[in-house]
PDB file of C-alpha atoms and ligand atoms in Angstrom:
ATOM      1  CA  MET A 108     127.986 123.899 162.891  1.00 93.00           C
ATOM      2  CA  MET A 109     130.807 123.601 160.297  1.00 98.00           C
ATOM      3  CA  ILE A 110     130.174 122.587 156.532  1.00 98.00           C
ATOM      4  CA  LEU A 111     132.841 121.786 154.033  1.00 98.00           C
ATOM      5  CA  VAL A 112     132.269 122.863 150.558  1.00 98.00           C
ATOM      6  CA  SER A 113     134.522 121.667 147.679  1.00 98.00           C
ATOM      7  CA  ASN A 114     134.043 121.110 143.796  1.00 98.00           C
ATOM      8  CA  ASP A 115     136.172 120.127 140.689  1.00 98.00           C
ATOM      9  CA  ASP A 116     135.507 123.227 138.652  1.00 97.00           C
ATOM     10  CA  GLY A 117     138.046 125.131 140.719  1.00 98.00           C
ATOM     11  CA  ILE A 118     137.625 127.460 143.503  1.00 98.00           C
ATOM     12  CA  GLN A 119     136.941 130.480 141.185  1.00 97.00           C
ATOM     13  CA  SER A 120     134.005 128.904 139.749  1.00 96.00           C
ATOM     14  CA  GLU A 121     130.696 130.625 139.999  1.00 95.00           C
ATOM     15  CA  GLY A 122     129.021 127.533 140.955  1.00 97.00           C
ATOM     16  CA  ILE A 123     130.927 127.097 144.154  1.00 98.00           C
ATOM     17  CA  LEU A 124     130.355 130.777 145.120  1.00 97.00           C
ATOM     18  CA  ALA A 125     126.614 130.391 144.757  1.00 97.00           C
ATOM     19  CA  LEU A 126     126.680 127.183 146.983  1.00 98.00           C
ATOM     20  CA  GLU A 127     128.838 128.749 149.545  1.00 98.00           C
ATOM     21  CA  GLU A 128     126.564 131.853 149.889  1.00 98.00           C
ATOM     22  CA  LYS A 129     123.413 129.555 150.171  1.00 98.00           C
ATOM     23  CA  LEU A 130     124.932 127.295 152.921  1.00 98.00           C
ATOM     24  CA  GLN A 131     126.119 130.150 154.971  1.00 98.00           C
ATOM     25  CA  ARG A 132     122.733 130.440 156.559  1.00 97.00           C
ATOM     26  CA  LEU A 133     123.233 126.874 157.890  1.00 98.00           C
ATOM     27  CA  GLY A 134     126.506 127.073 159.506  1.00 97.00           C
ATOM     28  CA  GLU A 135     130.073 127.939 159.271  1.00 98.00           C
ATOM     29  CA  VAL A 136     131.184 127.325 155.653  1.00 98.00           C
ATOM     30  CA  TYR A 137     134.703 126.266 154.905  1.00 98.00           C
ATOM     31  CA  THR A 138     135.757 126.031 151.313  1.00 98.00           C
ATOM     32  CA  VAL A 139     138.661 123.767 150.219  1.00 98.00           C
ATOM     33  CA  ALA A 140     138.771 123.370 146.409  1.00 98.00           C
ATOM     34  CA  PRO A 141     141.074 122.908 143.541  1.00 98.00           C
ATOM     35  CA  ASP A 142     143.091 126.050 142.367  1.00 98.00           C
ATOM     36  CA  ARG A 143     142.171 125.064 138.803  1.00 97.00           C
ATOM     37  CA  VAL A 144     139.688 123.021 136.725  1.00 96.00           C
ATOM     38  CA  GLN A 145     139.871 119.390 137.857  1.00 97.00           C
ATOM     39  CA  SER A 146     136.775 117.934 136.075  1.00 95.00           C
ATOM     40  CA  SER A 147     136.834 114.216 135.161  1.00 94.00           C
ATOM     41  CA  MET A 148     139.420 113.565 137.753  1.00 96.00           C
ATOM     42  CA  SER A 149     137.297 110.900 139.364  1.00 97.00           C
ATOM     43  CA  HIS A 150     138.761 109.596 142.603  1.00 97.00           C
ATOM     44  CA  ALA A 151     142.550 110.365 141.876  1.00 97.00           C
ATOM     45  CA  ILE A 152     144.649 111.600 144.826  1.00 98.00           C
ATOM     46  CA  THR A 153     148.136 113.047 144.612  1.00 98.00           C
ATOM     47  CA  LEU A 154     150.902 110.882 146.057  1.00 98.00           C
ATOM     48  CA  HIS A 155     154.129 111.732 144.293  1.00 98.00           C
ATOM     49  CA  ARG A 156     154.481 115.460 145.342  1.00 98.00           C
ATOM     50  CA  PRO A 157     153.568 117.667 148.124  1.00 98.00           C
ATOM     51  CA  LEU A 158     150.350 119.533 148.073  1.00 98.00           C
ATOM     52  CA  ARG A 159     149.889 123.275 148.958  1.00 98.00           C
ATOM     53  CA  ALA A 160     146.823 124.912 150.373  1.00 98.00           C
ATOM     54  CA  LYS A 161     146.807 128.656 149.902  1.00 98.00           C
ATOM     55  CA  GLU A 162     144.311 130.776 152.091  1.00 98.00           C
ATOM     56  CA  ILE A 163     142.789 133.083 149.606  1.00 98.00           C
ATOM     57  CA  GLY A 164     140.091 134.563 151.846  1.00 97.00           C
ATOM     58  CA  PRO A 165     138.409 133.910 155.144  1.00 97.00           C
ATOM     59  CA  ARG A 166     137.856 130.180 155.482  1.00 98.00           C
ATOM     60  CA  ARG A 167     138.848 129.577 151.796  1.00 98.00           C
ATOM     61  CA  PHE A 168     141.592 127.431 150.559  1.00 98.00           C
ATOM     62  CA  ALA A 169     142.833 126.823 147.183  1.00 98.00           C
ATOM     63  CA  VAL A 170     144.712 123.513 146.862  1.00 98.00           C
ATOM     64  CA  ASP A 171     146.980 122.552 143.891  1.00 98.00           C
ATOM     65  CA  GLY A 172     145.492 118.930 143.724  1.00 98.00           C
ATOM     66  CA  THR A 173     142.446 116.964 142.915  1.00 98.00           C
ATOM     67  CA  PRO A 174     138.920 117.341 144.380  1.00 98.00           C
ATOM     68  CA  THR A 175     139.527 114.072 146.561  1.00 98.00           C
ATOM     69  CA  ASP A 176     143.001 115.689 147.824  1.00 98.00           C
ATOM     70  CA  CYS A 177     140.955 118.625 148.838  1.00 98.00           C
ATOM     71  CA  VAL A 178     138.268 116.787 151.066  1.00 98.00           C
ATOM     72  CA  LYS A 179     141.081 114.394 152.422  1.00 98.00           C
ATOM     73  CA  LEU A 180     143.199 117.558 153.421  1.00 98.00           C
ATOM     74  CA  ALA A 181     140.188 119.431 154.866  1.00 98.00           C
ATOM     75  CA  LEU A 182     138.961 116.488 156.912  1.00 98.00           C
ATOM     76  CA  THR A 183     142.220 115.409 158.189  1.00 96.00           C
ATOM     77  CA  GLY A 184     143.970 118.673 159.300  1.00 92.00           C
ATOM     78  CA  LEU A 185     143.059 121.790 157.500  1.00 96.00           C
ATOM     79  CA  LEU A 186     139.607 122.312 159.206  1.00 97.00           C
ATOM     80  CA  PRO A 187     139.671 122.935 163.059  1.00 96.00           C
ATOM     81  CA  SER A 188     137.321 119.955 163.482  1.00 96.00           C
ATOM     82  CA  LYS A 189     135.162 117.483 161.666  1.00 97.00           C
ATOM     83  CA  PRO A 190     132.304 119.179 159.618  1.00 98.00           C
ATOM     84  CA  ALA A 191     128.820 118.108 159.933  1.00 98.00           C
ATOM     85  CA  LEU A 192     128.296 118.061 156.144  1.00 98.00           C
ATOM     86  CA  VAL A 193     130.344 117.904 152.844  1.00 98.00           C
ATOM     87  CA  VAL A 194     128.775 119.552 149.702  1.00 98.00           C
ATOM     88  CA  SER A 195     130.392 119.418 146.332  1.00 98.00           C
ATOM     89  CA  GLY A 196     129.298 121.641 143.550  1.00 96.00           C
ATOM     90  CA  ILE A 197     127.625 123.335 141.974  1.00 98.00           C
ATOM     91  CA  ASN A 198     129.216 121.709 139.092  1.00 98.00           C
ATOM     92  CA  ILE A 199     128.782 123.139 135.646  1.00 96.00           C
ATOM     93  CA  GLY A 200     127.480 120.258 133.757  1.00 96.00           C
ATOM     94  CA  PRO A 201     125.553 117.018 134.399  1.00 96.00           C
ATOM     95  CA  ASN A 202     126.770 114.099 136.364  1.00 97.00           C
ATOM     96  CA  LEU A 203     124.154 111.673 135.242  1.00 97.00           C
ATOM     97  CA  GLY A 204     124.376 107.918 134.622  1.00 96.00           C
ATOM     98  CA  ASP A 205     127.805 107.098 133.242  1.00 94.00           C
ATOM     99  CA  ASP A 206     129.205 110.529 134.050  1.00 95.00           C
ATOM    100  CA  ILE A 207     129.332 109.551 137.767  1.00 97.00           C
ATOM    101  CA  ILE A 208     132.229 107.349 137.442  1.00 97.00           C
ATOM    102  CA  TYR A 209     134.419 109.998 135.907  1.00 96.00           C
ATOM    103  CA  SER A 210     133.084 112.803 138.071  1.00 97.00           C
ATOM    104  CA  GLY A 211     135.369 114.808 140.247  1.00 98.00           C
ATOM    105  CA  THR A 212     132.455 116.552 141.892  1.00 98.00           C
ATOM    106  CA  VAL A 213     130.835 113.338 142.865  1.00 98.00           C
ATOM    107  CA  SER A 214     134.213 111.909 144.121  1.00 98.00           C
ATOM    108  CA  ALA A 215     134.675 114.831 146.415  1.00 98.00           C
ATOM    109  CA  ALA A 216     131.429 113.687 147.979  1.00 98.00           C
ATOM    110  CA  VAL A 217     132.614 110.180 148.037  1.00 98.00           C
ATOM    111  CA  GLU A 218     135.658 111.059 149.848  1.00 98.00           C
ATOM    112  CA  GLY A 219     133.555 112.803 152.505  1.00 98.00           C
ATOM    113  CA  THR A 220     131.444 109.575 152.764  1.00 98.00           C
ATOM    114  CA  LEU A 221     134.538 107.478 153.074  1.00 98.00           C
ATOM    115  CA  LEU A 222     135.742 109.678 155.994  1.00 98.00           C
ATOM    116  CA  GLU A 223     132.227 109.307 157.473  1.00 98.00           C
ATOM    117  CA  VAL A 224     130.630 112.807 157.072  1.00 98.00           C
ATOM    118  CA  PRO A 225     127.362 112.924 155.360  1.00 98.00           C
ATOM    119  CA  SER A 226     128.038 114.255 151.813  1.00 98.00           C
ATOM    120  CA  ILE A 227     125.966 115.582 148.792  1.00 98.00           C
ATOM    121  CA  ALA A 228     127.222 116.197 145.225  1.00 98.00           C
ATOM    122  CA  VAL A 229     125.328 118.979 143.130  1.00 98.00           C
ATOM    123  CA  SER A 230     125.401 119.430 139.559  1.00 98.00           C
ATOM    124  CA  LEU A 231     123.587 121.884 137.230  1.00 98.00           C
ATOM    125  CA  VAL A 232     122.767 120.295 133.738  1.00 96.00           C
ATOM    126  CA  THR A 233     124.274 122.930 131.506  1.00 90.00           C
ATOM    127  CA  LEU A 234     127.336 123.665 129.748  1.00 77.00           C
ATOM    128  CA  ARG A 235     127.418 127.498 130.513  1.00 76.00           C
ATOM    129  CA  ASN A 236     127.218 129.465 133.502  1.00 69.00           C
ATOM    130  CA  SER A 237     123.435 129.426 133.656  1.00 82.00           C
ATOM    131  CA  PRO A 238     121.915 130.877 136.762  1.00 93.00           C
ATOM    132  CA  PHE A 239     122.731 128.861 139.753  1.00 96.00           C
ATOM    133  CA  GLU A 240     119.901 130.064 141.858  1.00 96.00           C
ATOM    134  CA  VAL A 241     117.536 127.032 141.750  1.00 97.00           C
ATOM    135  CA  ALA A 242     120.314 124.544 142.064  1.00 98.00           C
ATOM    136  CA  ALA A 243     121.672 126.581 145.066  1.00 98.00           C
ATOM    137  CA  GLU A 244     118.290 126.865 146.686  1.00 98.00           C
ATOM    138  CA  PHE A 245     117.493 123.271 146.473  1.00 98.00           C
ATOM    139  CA  ALA A 246     121.010 122.354 147.741  1.00 98.00           C
ATOM    140  CA  GLY A 247     120.562 124.544 150.778  1.00 98.00           C
ATOM    141  CA  THR A 248     117.261 123.020 151.538  1.00 98.00           C
ATOM    142  CA  LEU A 249     118.386 119.492 151.064  1.00 98.00           C
ATOM    143  CA  ALA A 250     121.684 120.357 153.080  1.00 98.00           C
ATOM    144  CA  ALA A 251     119.353 121.382 156.020  1.00 98.00           C
ATOM    145  CA  ARG A 252     117.449 118.090 155.851  1.00 98.00           C
ATOM    146  CA  VAL A 253     120.550 116.185 155.808  1.00 98.00           C
ATOM    147  CA  LEU A 254     122.037 118.004 158.765  1.00 98.00           C
ATOM    148  CA  GLU A 255     118.860 117.350 160.760  1.00 98.00           C
ATOM    149  CA  LYS A 256     118.213 113.561 159.615  1.00 98.00           C
ATOM    150  CA  GLY A 257     121.731 112.319 158.810  1.00 97.00           C
ATOM    151  CA  LEU A 258     122.312 109.763 155.896  1.00 98.00           C
ATOM    152  CA  PRO A 259     122.735 106.165 156.183  1.00 98.00           C
ATOM    153  CA  SER A 260     126.461 105.086 156.440  1.00 97.00           C
ATOM    154  CA  GLY A 261     128.261 104.605 153.283  1.00 98.00           C
ATOM    155  CA  THR A 262     125.723 106.607 151.296  1.00 98.00           C
ATOM    156  CA  LEU A 263     125.904 109.903 149.448  1.00 98.00           C
ATOM    157  CA  LEU A 264     123.506 111.792 147.553  1.00 98.00           C
ATOM    158  CA  ASN A 265     123.991 112.837 143.929  1.00 98.00           C
ATOM    159  CA  VAL A 266     121.839 115.832 142.907  1.00 98.00           C
ATOM    160  CA  ASN A 267     121.322 117.082 139.301  1.00 98.00           C
ATOM    161  CA  VAL A 268     119.178 120.129 138.579  1.00 98.00           C
ATOM    162  CA  PRO A 269     117.752 120.991 135.092  1.00 97.00           C
ATOM    163  CA  PRO A 270     118.782 124.388 133.727  1.00 95.00           C
ATOM    164  CA  LEU A 271     115.262 125.886 134.074  1.00 95.00           C
ATOM    165  CA  PRO A 272     113.808 128.963 135.830  1.00 94.00           C
ATOM    166  CA  ALA A 273     112.411 128.071 139.123  1.00 95.00           C
ATOM    167  CA  GLN A 274     108.631 128.262 138.036  1.00 96.00           C
ATOM    168  CA  GLU A 275     109.375 125.645 135.327  1.00 96.00           C
ATOM    169  CA  VAL A 276     111.082 123.068 137.616  1.00 97.00           C
ATOM    170  CA  LYS A 277     108.373 120.500 138.288  1.00 98.00           C
ATOM    171  CA  GLY A 278     109.703 119.249 141.666  1.00 98.00           C
ATOM    172  CA  TRP A 279     112.074 116.538 142.475  1.00 98.00           C
ATOM    173  CA  ARG A 280     112.360 112.751 142.203  1.00 98.00           C
ATOM    174  CA  LEU A 281     114.338 110.021 143.950  1.00 98.00           C
ATOM    175  CA  THR A 282     116.144 108.338 141.057  1.00 98.00           C
ATOM    176  CA  ARG A 283     118.631 105.419 140.132  1.00 98.00           C
ATOM    177  CA  GLN A 284     121.501 105.740 137.848  1.00 97.00           C
ATOM    178  CA  GLY A 285     120.603 105.843 134.362  1.00 97.00           C
ATOM    179  CA  LYS A 286     122.695 104.995 131.082  1.00 95.00           C
ATOM    180  CA  ARG A 287     124.127 107.892 129.072  1.00 91.00           C
ATOM    181  CA  ARG A 288     125.338 107.404 125.295  1.00 89.00           C
ATOM    182  CA  TYR A 289     128.248 109.037 123.810  1.00 86.00           C
ATOM    183  CA  ILE A 290     130.063 108.870 120.495  1.00 85.00           C
ATOM    184  CA  GLU A 291     133.237 107.296 121.677  1.00 80.00           C
ATOM    185  CA  GLN A 292     135.736 109.340 119.663  1.00 87.00           C
ATOM    186  CA  VAL A 293     139.384 109.930 119.841  1.00 92.00           C
ATOM    187  CA  VAL A 294     140.702 112.589 117.508  1.00 92.00           C
ATOM    188  CA  GLU A 295     143.960 112.099 116.055  1.00 94.00           C
ATOM    189  CA  ARG A 296     145.920 115.285 114.778  1.00 96.00           C
ATOM    190  CA  ILE A 297     149.472 116.389 114.074  1.00 97.00           C
ATOM    191  CA  ASP A 298     151.177 118.961 116.249  1.00 97.00           C
ATOM    192  CA  PRO A 299     153.377 121.968 115.044  1.00 98.00           C
ATOM    193  CA  ARG A 300     156.364 119.726 115.568  1.00 98.00           C
ATOM    194  CA  GLY A 301     154.984 116.973 113.069  1.00 98.00           C
ATOM    195  CA  ARG A 302     154.165 114.505 115.800  1.00 98.00           C
ATOM    196  CA  LYS A 303     150.830 112.837 116.342  1.00 97.00           C
ATOM    197  CA  TYR A 304     148.458 113.746 119.298  1.00 97.00           C
ATOM    198  CA  TYR A 305     145.248 112.509 120.329  1.00 96.00           C
ATOM    199  CA  TRP A 306     142.222 114.270 122.008  1.00 94.00           C
ATOM    200  CA  ILE A 307     139.336 112.385 123.614  1.00 91.00           C
ATOM    201  CA  GLY A 308     136.238 113.775 122.320  1.00 84.00           C
ATOM    202  CA  GLY A 309     132.706 112.211 122.013  1.00 76.00           C
ATOM    203  CA  ASP A 310     129.345 114.024 121.481  1.00 81.00           C
ATOM    204  CA  ASP A 311     126.461 113.373 123.626  1.00 83.00           C
ATOM    205  CA  LEU A 312     124.142 110.861 121.988  1.00 84.00           C
ATOM    206  CA  GLY A 313     121.413 111.091 124.617  1.00 89.00           C
ATOM    207  CA  PHE A 314     120.284 108.379 127.185  1.00 93.00           C
ATOM    208  CA  ASP A 315     118.165 105.281 127.573  1.00 93.00           C
ATOM    209  CA  LYS A 316     114.716 106.311 128.118  1.00 94.00           C
ATOM    210  CA  GLU A 317     114.019 104.265 131.311  1.00 94.00           C
ATOM    211  CA  ASP A 318     111.650 105.380 134.066  1.00 96.00           C
ATOM    212  CA  GLY A 319     112.938 105.979 137.404  1.00 98.00           C
ATOM    213  CA  THR A 320     116.535 107.042 136.281  1.00 98.00           C
ATOM    214  CA  ASP A 321     118.374 110.361 136.888  1.00 98.00           C
ATOM    215  CA  CYS A 322     118.534 111.112 133.024  1.00 97.00           C
ATOM    216  CA  MET A 323     114.675 110.637 132.790  1.00 97.00           C
ATOM    217  CA  ALA A 324     113.982 112.897 135.686  1.00 98.00           C
ATOM    218  CA  ILE A 325     115.984 115.631 134.113  1.00 97.00           C
ATOM    219  CA  HIS A 326     114.476 115.132 130.752  1.00 96.00           C
ATOM    220  CA  GLU A 327     110.984 115.583 132.355  1.00 97.00           C
ATOM    221  CA  GLY A 328     112.032 118.712 134.243  1.00 97.00           C
ATOM    222  CA  TYR A 329     112.649 117.377 137.715  1.00 98.00           C
ATOM    223  CA  ILE A 330     115.673 117.723 140.024  1.00 98.00           C
ATOM    224  CA  SER A 331     117.080 114.229 140.419  1.00 98.00           C
ATOM    225  CA  VAL A 332     118.395 112.844 143.713  1.00 98.00           C
ATOM    226  CA  THR A 333     120.340 109.475 143.377  1.00 98.00           C
ATOM    227  CA  PRO A 334     121.499 107.881 146.710  1.00 98.00           C
ATOM    228  CA  LEU A 335     124.905 106.233 145.921  1.00 98.00           C
ATOM    229  CA  GLN A 336     126.971 103.786 147.753  1.00 97.00           C
ATOM    230  CA  VAL A 337     130.631 103.384 148.131  1.00 97.00           C
ATOM    231  CA  ASP A 338     130.300  99.713 148.526  1.00 97.00           C
ATOM    232  CA  MET A 339     130.565  98.776 144.892  1.00 96.00           C
ATOM    233  CA  THR A 340     129.718  95.021 145.503  1.00 97.00           C
ATOM    234  CA  ASN A 341     126.924  93.780 143.104  1.00 96.00           C
ATOM    235  CA  TYR A 342     124.873  91.690 145.597  1.00 95.00           C
ATOM    236  CA  ARG A 343     122.327  90.931 143.045  1.00 95.00           C
ATOM    237  CA  VAL A 344     124.654  88.781 140.798  1.00 97.00           C
ATOM    238  CA  PHE A 345     126.222  86.535 143.497  1.00 95.00           C
ATOM    239  CA  GLN A 346     124.279  83.396 142.200  1.00 95.00           C
ATOM    240  CA  GLU A 347     125.274  84.242 138.595  1.00 95.00           C
ATOM    241  CA  ILE A 348     128.950  84.627 139.342  1.00 96.00           C
ATOM    242  CA  LYS A 349     128.853  81.610 141.590  1.00 94.00           C
ATOM    243  CA  ALA A 350     128.119  79.561 138.347  1.00 94.00           C
ATOM    244  CA  LEU A 351     131.448  80.759 136.846  1.00 95.00           C
ATOM    245  CA  MET A 352     133.415  79.420 139.857  1.00 93.00           C
ATOM    246  CA  PHE A 353     135.682  76.364 139.754  1.00 94.00           C
ATOM    247  CA  PRO A 354     137.642  74.438 142.469  1.00 93.00           C
ATOM    248  CA  TRP A 355     140.999  76.079 143.268  1.00 93.00           C
ATOM    249  CA  PRO A 356     143.779  75.002 143.873  1.00 93.00           C
TER     250      PRO A 356
HETATM  251 MN1  LIG B 483     133.364 119.892 136.809  1.00 70.23          MN
END
């Protein structure tokens, strides 16, 4: 059984190493990941230059592209055959609520889903290299379940793990996407040549405290598992949007 591992923090990240190690008991692990940090790349693909994949170890490839490039490359030629599972992570940092839309970690799993391989994204809610053990252990257990049971088509799982020791994690919850708040802030400064530059910043302001969300589960010490879909159609609002319609031509 073949498993593809990728991420957006780069192939040297401690998070991906912890994940690889844990998944090795389930099958033959191939790693195809960016050669440097590619966080916040969302679903970008590289179209206007060639991509290189460098084999840096047994079944480990560093690609000079985005997370989506890596998964696309892996599933359309680099791997000897189609893997049974794609796991992206373990990301250093949360992918909760609004983060999801910017996330390279989640997008690697989205790409797996688009190419019809069951896919999971895993993130550790920390900004440092906290121990990855709990996240890796949970990812391994969940991966085994998904290998056994599969996932509904067009669906991926987004997993976030609180940065707590194993004995303090209360369990896991099936959640929906919550709403995070950031101070939207772009800093304007002057460079050494006297020209203006801008740097996107924005401090974390917390999140909307709604039950059932990914943010709330983490806040309360649970692992969060959110099923996401690649079909972005908002079926709930069809009636409302119909009210906006007008005859045309
Ligand atoms: Mn990242």
